[in-house]
Every structure is written in C-alpha cells, then in structure tokens.
Amino acid sequence: MDKRRFFLRAVKAGIVSILAFMVVIGFYGLSLAAPAAPATIKLGCVIPLTGPVSIGGSWIKQGYDIAVKHINADGGVFLKEFNKKIPLEIIYQDNESNPRKTAERMEKLYSLDKVHFFLGGFAQFLIVPQLAVAEKYEVPFIGTTLGSTAEFSRGYKYTFTPFQSEQDQVIAFLDVLDSIPKNQRPLKIAFFEIQEEWGEASGKYLQQFSKERGYQIVTQEKYAIASNDFSSLIVKAKSDGAEALYTNPTPPQGIRLVKQMKELNWNSKITCIMRAADVEAWTENLGKDGDYILHEGGWDFHLKLPGVQKFNEDYRAAYKLNPTPPAGSAYACIQIFADAINRAGTLDPKKVRDAIAATNMMTIMGPMTFAPNGRGQGKYLRLMAQWQKGKDELVWPPDQASAPLLFPTPPWNER
Amino acid sequence: MKKILLSLLIVLLISLPFIVKSQYFLSLMITLFIYVVLAESWNLLGGYTGQVSLGHGAFFGVGSLVTRLLWINKVPILLSLPLGGLAAALLAAIVGIPCFRMRLAYFPIGTLALSMIALLTVSNIFIAAGALSPKLLKSYEIFSRYYLALFIVIVTIIIIYYLIRSRPGLAIVAIRDNEKAAAAIGIKTLKYKTLALLISTFLAGSAGGIYAFQHVSYYYDAPFDLTWSFTPPLTTFIGGISTIAGPIVGSICFLALSEIFAVTLGEVHVLIFGFCFILIVLFLPGGLLSIKTGSHVKKF
Amino acid sequence: MLQTLAYGILNGLLYSIIALGISLVFGVMRYLNIAHGSLIILGSYGSLYLFYFKLDPFISLPILMVSLFLAGIILFKLLYSNFVRLAEELRIQKSLLVSFGLMLVIEHGATMVWTSDEKSITPFYSGMSFEVFSGFYVPFIGLAGGILAIIVIIALHLFFSRTYFGKSVIAVSQDPEGASLMGVNVKRAFLISFGLSVCLGAIPSVLIGLQAFSPSVGITWFNKGIVVVMLGGLGNIYGVFPAGLFLGIVEAISVFFFGAPYREITGLVIFVLVLILFPKGLFGRIPE
C-alpha cells in the first residue's frame, strides 16, 4: 500500500514537472538572436523516423547524412559574408508519419532551433504540409519524393524540388514503350488509378501523352489506398485485352497486386509498378514473381554521373545495401543547397532563395535547373529500372542503362 | 481558493502570447485547446450520457472540412467556424440519432464505423491538398488563432458546466446511470440523448474549425484520421471520465508526454510513450484525477 | 463478377477467424483487445522467420499456434489480470486502454526490430490457382485458408460442447459468479481463453503473411474483425462466420455497383445499417 501511495505521489510530481517543463520550453522560446558568424548552417528536417513510412524516412536521412559528411569534409560551405567556410548541420525531428505533427515539428525547428533552411522529408502526403509552412516563414525549402505538379502551382516562391514530376514518370514509361520495335509494341495500356493526388495526376498525363503517341488506355480503373483486392481490376484488364500496365500502389498493395495477377493468370507484356517496386525488399518478398517489373524512384545507383560512384561506395560501406532512389535524390538536395548558399554568399533567406532559383549545376541526379514554379528540370529525370533475376537494373535511358530492357514478360506458366 | 486559482489560470492563458513569443509553443497550446474541446465534447456524450462514441473523428473532420472550404472562399472565420460546428451537428442529426437504436454495447463500434466511412469517403473525394494561397499565407498570424481557440475552450467548458447542473443535465446523468430506470420514471431518453449528441458534435465540429484555421496546409482527410476518434476517449479515460477537469488533465498529460518524448527521445519515443501509458492505466484505476480524490467514484 | 465474389468469400472467412479471437475474449471476459490485430502481425513475423528456416508457413502453423498461446497467457498475466474483478463497463474501458498501449508498444517495437518495410511470404505455391472453368480461378492459398477456417470452427464447436473445459468457458461467459459457485476456476478459464484467442490468431497470421504485412497494419485488420464481431452479434461466437462471409460478399458485390474505391465504404455502411435495423446484430444474444 505504501508503495502504491509513493508511486502515486511520484506520478503526481511527474505531472507537475511536465507542466512546468512545458512552461519552461515556452520561455526558452525567448532566446536571443544568433551571433554574427554562426557556428553551423542549420538545416531543419522533419522526417518520419517512426510510424508506417519510417523506412522511407531512414533512406532520406541516409542520403542527407552522407552529403553533409562530404561537404563538411572540406570544411563546409564558403560564405562571402563571413569570409570563411561554415559546416552544415541537419537537425532532425520525427513526424511519426503523421501530417499534422509535420507542421508542428517544423514550427519547433523554426522557433526553437532557429534553423536557416528547411529540408524535405519523405512521402508526398507528409511533405505537402511542409511546403506551406516554409512559404509562410519565407524560408527556402528543398525536398524530394515530391512528384506533384499541382502542389507547385500555387505560386509559392520558396519551395523547390529536384525530383521528377508525374509527367516525367509517365513520359519515361512511354519512351520505353516507344523503344520497342513496332511489330511487338503493346498499344493497349491498362491504368489502375490509386485514389490519391499522385494517381489522379498520373492518369491525367498518361491519357494525354498516350493519345499523342498512338497508345490506347483500354482500362482505367480506380482503387482506394486502403484496398487490397485487385481481382475486379485485373479481370477487367484481361477482358479489355490490355497488354501493358501502369500503376502506383503502396508497397503492400504492390505485392498483393502481383500475387493476384499470377493467381488470375494475367500475362501483361510489360508492367510498371511505381513506388511499390522501388524497394530492395521487392525481390526479397516476391522472389522471381517480382521479376520483369519496371519501376522508377527518381534516381538510380547505376547512373554514370559525376559523384555517383563515391556516393555508392560510401553508402554501401555504411549501410551494406545498394543505395535506394530516395537516398540519391536526398543527396542531390544537399548538393543544391550547398551550391546555392555559396553563390548567395550569405544566409539571408531571400538571397539564398534567388540563388536556388538560378541553379545550374551538375548533381548526382544529373544536370539540374529549376522551372519558375520550383520544379526541377534535368536531362536524367526520366529513368526506368527493371527487376531482372532478382537484381535491379537501369534500363532507360539507353546511354545510362546497365542492362537492356527485357521484353516481353514471359507468361506466368512459362517461368 | 479554487476560484482564485481558476481566475489566475485564465489571466495567464490570456496573457500568454505576450509573454511567450514562440510560435511553436503557441501552436502547441492551440493543439492542446483542440484536444481539450474535443475531449470535453466527447465526455458530454460518453462520460455524462453514457454513450461511448468512437466516431467523434467524423464530426471533428466535418467541422474542419466545412470551415476550411468556407474560409478559403472568403467567408470570415468567425462565421465559418460556427457553421462548421453546425454542419457536424447536422451530420449527427442525420446519422447519429438512428445509431441510438443500437444496443449500448454496439454504439462504440457503430460510431467507429461512421468514422471510418467518413475517412474513406473524404479520401476518395477530396484528393488534392487544401493549402493556403500565398496571399492567405502572408496574412497568417498566430494571435487570432490562439485567442479564438482559447475563447472556444472557455465557452465549451462553460456550456458543459451549466448544462450538467441544469435540469436536462440531471436527465442526462440519469440516463447514463440506468437508462431503463430513467425511462420508467418518465424521462424522454431519446430527447435528452439527442440533446447531448447535438451539443457534443457541435463542439467537436468547432474544434475541427480551429484545426482548419490553424493549419496552413493539409490533405482534407487528415482531420478524419481515426486517431481523432480514439484520442478523446483515451485522454478522458486517463484523466477521469464524467468530470470537467478529467478531459483537461488527460489532454495535457497525453499531449505533453508525447511531445516531450518526441522532441527529446529520438526513435524510441513512441515505444516509451506506450509503456508509460500502460503503466498509468494499470496503476491509476480512477484516472489521474483519482490521485487527488483518492477514489474511482464518478463525480459531477 | 464471380471472380471477385470468390475472393470476397475467401476474404470473408479470413475476417471471421480474426473476429473469432476478438469475440472469444469479449464474450468470456468482456475485454476488448485492440491489440489483437498487432498480435496477429507479430505472428506473421514469426511465420516469416520460420520460413527463413525453410519451414513452410502452413507446416509451421502448429508451432506458431503454441507460441502465440504462450504469449497470450504471459500477456494476460502481466497486463490484464488485475482488473478481472471490476464491473463490466470498467473492464471494457480498462482493457481498451491497456490494449491501446500494448498496440503502440508492439507496433513501434516491431518497427524498431524489422523496420516499417513491407514483408511478404512467397513460397513456391504462391500465385498458384485452380482454373475451375475458363477465366475463373480459385487461388490455392485462399482456398487453403478457407478450409482451415472451416476446420477451426468445427474444432472449436467440439471443444465447447464436448470437453469439460470448453463447457466451463461457456459457463463463465454466461455467468462468472454462477460458474465459480459451480466449482469452475474462473481465473484459469479467463487465462486459457485469452491464450486461446491469441492462439487462434495464428491462422490469420499465416494468411496475412502470405499476402503482405508491416508493423502498422494490425489495427486495420482489427477494425475488420470488430465489425464482424458486432455484425454477428456480441456474445455469439459462432455468429462470426456468417457475419464474416456476409461482409466479404457485400464488399465484393459493392465493387460492381459503386466501383472498387468504395468497396470498404459499402461494407461499413451496410454494417451501420444492419446495426440500426437489427440492434443486436444479426445473431446477437448479449445480455443487457
């Protein structure tokens, strides 16, 4: 009984101290302005460190961390204003894969940690809230895994992304189809549209560009983010005679889709499964059933571009895997920031913002510039990779490819 | 003594934005206010009337949706927000009242289903994010949001305080204690349950309106997330059901604990939060308020 | 349409087995175990590990069942046994809270150990199906799951009606005090029932493992399970089977009227309508 009473008192004391703590944090917010030459350039980053998409958060973090290591190896970024090199520092905050907390934690980074700039997290649904916060404070923001054109059509000035757009993704797929000799080329495409912004936009562009190039979308069927049964869509695609498939399911849906395609014996000649097939786990989970699937994550470690090899080496040494696409594009974000800050010569947000907008450099994603709306433009933003015999190979564009495209996909019963 | 403390607290809350300028802290306080309003509104229906709803997320979400859509389209917030609350109450009138037909034990899951339906439907229909235009962003400031939220919290608590002590309040509590007996002595149970439901959902919708006003950019299905349905009962159970202070204490502890852990502990923070949560539940049977009262007797 | 219906029926059986575990615990001791879904997912990880050791998930099922049974017993003793004596509504409340905390711990613990990456078990027979007639396929795994479900219901029925222990569990669920007066060790009945409920979760563990899973999907499956429990009627364990099938079939049929994105929504709407029209669920006989 005494123990219990003591425990209760302890808890009561704990609660009081928590409340006191909150007040203290608040007062901490009164802290003084930063001194003349800051010790580090602070980049604030809210990413999912826990929760359903935490794995993606870890990839982004890996890319950022290696990039910062490379830049700081030299002393950091040279700033004319202070006439010295200042190292980069990233302050991470977890958003628990929760969009509301994303905005809140960004507030903390800005108010308490006094970050100079913002870095993006992972996954569009988590990053979109971040864009508005960055714009509200007029702090430059560079992020990746953000394909949406709509989110960059609001007239925001401070948000940038080097990542491929939905249009790039669709065009890459159609370019690959175009490369197939005319007599074998599949002309009937099935599009399974996931009920989220990315799905809807992809559908729009796929319709538009297919028509221009002489393809036909014979099946366009929607599915919910929560859904895990694709039988009705597959049956329809089969009966419509579709020979190709393009879709962007979430990772568990992607696995389920392929398994059902096999169960229902649908032999699509070429299949592109965005997002779900990007992960190393794709081949672990599906084995040879996962082969022949095309996918694209914004960057590929096979690219023969300056800096890629060094990045690959460091990544493999640290994490014992092949570099994931988000890690690569995250690395590029830091490259762009460092370059822009250097050119601006100062940490003044407006000047850095203008410097980013004027970017024209080589990154590990290839040459990069920005359109007026903040979206990246570059020669190597339209890529396609394919799983072949359990290994991920880059198959498009031809001058960067590590292996030729395998077409057509053999029927299920012949594998 | 209590009155003095209470007035001091109110003075502190009103002057807070002048003392602490940190947007982060004020934003956190607004979120706390949202939690409190939501929890109090839930408690009215769940704690005082005995109808445990796991569907308040739907009403919160509807309030948020309507307020946002109106506000973005130039309807002033002081009008959009109450309209959001009304929309939530309207929804409750249409779908919630039939739910009273369910047996008491089924009501929670029935309302949970409502919450899930709302989430899935909104996800399918409203696909794009609702971000503010650059013009609205420029006019964003935290003070108006803070004071509006504070105002709503105070109004909510006043409404519930006086409601419980009024005649309808007696009827409501009688229904909770034993619905059949209440009906037997002539209380029109459906009428009072409906009253509690409508007020409760109006307040929940208003909380949603604060959310809509506070956040600069979010996908429209974010306020419909199921955590908004689970958190009010959780915080109220922890704090002490059927009391006015219970939801407040519960919300403060829940939010404070999870924020502090998140900001300081790194990757293990939710894990530790889960452990603490279990410990609190196991060792404090009456909720946190029982530390003071020393019992698990339901109080007014 | 027949194809989707087939999947709907198989899904329905899966929902039923998940609901079975939830219903057992609720019926016997009025506990609501929100963490049931997460425990199932934990089982899926177990199955995955055994698969790495070359044990086929169906073959390793008995091992999984025993492990989950033990886990259930340990969890019960640790977490749930304190409030066995409380009044019914407090029991529901408390068990809800505790299982919420447990769910957080399991989910985030699993994420730390295995990352939030999706996993899937793909044995050689994955994707195989029987082409019953042209264009209509019955997937092998789904069928095996369905057969397992039927075996389970028969086994459970025999357990409850023929064995002493089973009958005592039914007695406890109807009237704990009366049962204890009759000499039933109520505490032990609770303990074993809880263990049994988690053990039953091993079957969905395997079936979900063969689809795709990650630490956070536990609650999604729980939601399906609880809907089925309510649909079938609280307090009626056998009700979960027709209820599960009903839900699965409704979802499948809804695809043809409202399109695939509304599959889940239609199921839920029908659920709410059923509860409004049949306040006790389809077959419920819960005491007031």
CSV table of C-alpha atoms in Angstrom, one decimal, chain A residues 4 49-56 58-59 96-97 193 195 221-233 235 238 250-253 255-256 258-266 279-282 284-289, chain C residues 1 3-5 7-8 11 15 48 52 107-108 111 114-129 131 135 137-142 209-214 216-217 220-221 255-256 259-264:
chain,number,residue,atom,x,y,z
A,4,ARG,CA,1.4,2.4,-4.2
A,49,LEU,CA,11.6,8.3,-38.0
A,50,THR,CA,8.8,6.2,-36.6
A,51,GLY,CA,5.5,5.0,-37.9
A,52,PRO,CA,4.4,3.3,-41.1
A,53,VAL,CA,6.7,5.1,-43.5
A,54,SER,CA,9.7,5.3,-41.3
A,55,ILE,CA,11.7,3.1,-43.6
A,56,GLY,CA,11.5,5.8,-46.2
A,58,SER,CA,15.6,6.4,-43.0
A,59,TRP,CA,16.6,6.4,-46.7
A,96,GLU,CA,5.7,9.9,-36.7
A,97,SER,CA,4.4,9.5,-40.2
A,193,GLU,CA,-5.6,4.6,-60.6
A,195,GLN,CA,-7.3,7.3,-55.2
A,221,GLU,CA,-9.9,1.6,-63.0
A,222,LYS,CA,-9.7,3.2,-59.6
A,223,TYR,CA,-8.8,1.7,-56.3
A,224,ALA,CA,-8.6,3.1,-52.8
A,225,ILE,CA,-5.5,3.4,-50.7
A,226,ALA,CA,-6.9,1.0,-48.2
A,227,SER,CA,-7.9,-1.6,-50.7
A,228,ASN,CA,-6.1,-4.9,-51.0
A,229,ASP,CA,-8.1,-6.8,-53.6
A,230,PHE,CA,-7.4,-6.1,-57.2
A,231,SER,CA,-9.4,-9.0,-58.7
A,232,SER,CA,-12.0,-6.9,-60.3
A,233,LEU,CA,-9.4,-4.6,-62.0
A,235,VAL,CA,-10.3,-9.3,-64.6
A,238,LYS,CA,-7.8,-9.1,-69.1
A,250,THR,CA,1.5,1.5,-51.9
A,251,PRO,CA,4.1,-1.2,-51.1
A,252,PRO,CA,1.7,-3.8,-49.6
A,253,GLN,CA,-0.7,-3.2,-52.5
A,255,ILE,CA,2.9,-7.2,-53.5
A,256,ARG,CA,-0.8,-8.2,-53.4
A,258,VAL,CA,1.5,-9.1,-58.4
A,259,LYS,CA,0.3,-12.2,-56.5
A,260,GLN,CA,-3.2,-11.7,-57.7
A,261,MET,CA,-2.0,-11.2,-61.3
A,262,LYS,CA,-0.4,-14.5,-61.0
A,263,GLU,CA,-3.4,-16.2,-59.4
A,264,LEU,CA,-5.7,-14.8,-62.1
A,265,ASN,CA,-3.1,-15.7,-64.8
A,266,TRP,CA,-3.0,-12.3,-66.3
A,279,VAL,CA,12.4,-1.2,-52.6
A,280,GLU,CA,15.1,-3.8,-52.2
A,281,ALA,CA,12.5,-5.8,-50.3
A,282,TRP,CA,10.5,-6.2,-53.5
A,284,GLU,CA,13.1,-10.5,-51.2
A,285,ASN,CA,9.3,-10.6,-50.8
A,286,LEU,CA,8.3,-11.8,-54.2
A,287,GLY,CA,11.3,-13.8,-55.4
A,288,LYS,CA,11.1,-14.5,-59.1
A,289,ASP,CA,7.5,-13.4,-59.2
C,1,MET,CA,-18.1,-10.9,-61.1
C,3,GLN,CA,-14.1,-14.0,-59.6
C,4,THR,CA,-14.5,-11.1,-57.2
C,5,LEU,CA,-17.2,-12.9,-55.4
C,7,TYR,CA,-12.2,-13.5,-53.4
C,8,GLY,CA,-14.9,-11.9,-51.3
C,11,ASN,CA,-11.7,-12.6,-47.5
C,15,TYR,CA,-12.3,-11.8,-41.4
C,48,LEU,CA,8.3,-15.3,-41.7
C,52,TYR,CA,13.6,-18.4,-43.4
C,107,GLU,CA,3.9,-1.7,-33.4
C,108,HIS,CA,6.8,0.5,-32.6
C,111,THR,CA,9.3,-1.2,-36.4
C,114,TRP,CA,12.2,-5.1,-38.5
C,115,THR,CA,11.8,-1.6,-39.9
C,116,SER,CA,8.4,-0.5,-41.3
C,117,ASP,CA,9.3,-2.1,-44.6
C,118,GLU,CA,6.6,-4.4,-46.1
C,119,LYS,CA,7.2,-8.1,-45.9
C,120,SER,CA,5.6,-11.0,-47.6
C,121,ILE,CA,6.0,-14.7,-47.5
C,122,THR,CA,6.2,-16.2,-51.0
C,123,PRO,CA,6.5,-19.9,-51.1
C,124,PHE,CA,6.7,-21.8,-54.3
C,125,TYR,CA,3.0,-22.3,-54.5
C,126,SER,CA,2.3,-18.6,-54.2
C,127,GLY,CA,0.2,-17.4,-57.0
C,128,MET,CA,-1.0,-20.9,-58.0
C,129,SER,CA,-4.6,-21.3,-58.6
C,131,GLU,CA,-8.8,-22.8,-63.1
C,135,GLY,CA,-11.4,-17.4,-66.8
C,137,TYR,CA,-9.6,-19.1,-60.9
C,138,VAL,CA,-9.6,-20.2,-57.3
C,139,PRO,CA,-6.4,-19.3,-55.6
C,140,PHE,CA,-4.7,-22.1,-53.8
C,141,ILE,CA,-3.7,-20.1,-50.8
C,142,GLY,CA,-7.1,-18.6,-50.3
C,209,GLY,CA,1.8,-13.2,-44.0
C,210,LEU,CA,1.2,-14.8,-47.4
C,211,GLN,CA,-0.3,-11.6,-48.6
C,212,ALA,CA,1.7,-8.6,-47.3
C,213,PHE,CA,2.3,-7.1,-43.9
C,214,SER,CA,4.2,-4.4,-42.0
C,216,SER,CA,1.4,-0.8,-38.6
C,217,VAL,CA,-1.3,-2.8,-40.4
C,220,THR,CA,-6.6,-2.3,-40.0
C,221,TRP,CA,-7.3,-6.0,-39.6
C,255,VAL,CA,-17.5,-3.3,-56.5
C,256,PHE,CA,-20.0,-3.8,-59.2
C,259,GLY,CA,-16.7,0.7,-58.2
C,260,ALA,CA,-13.6,-0.6,-56.5
C,261,PRO,CA,-12.7,2.5,-54.4
C,262,TYR,CA,-15.9,2.2,-52.5
C,263,ARG,CA,-15.5,-1.4,-51.5
C,264,GLU,CA,-14.6,-0.9,-47.9
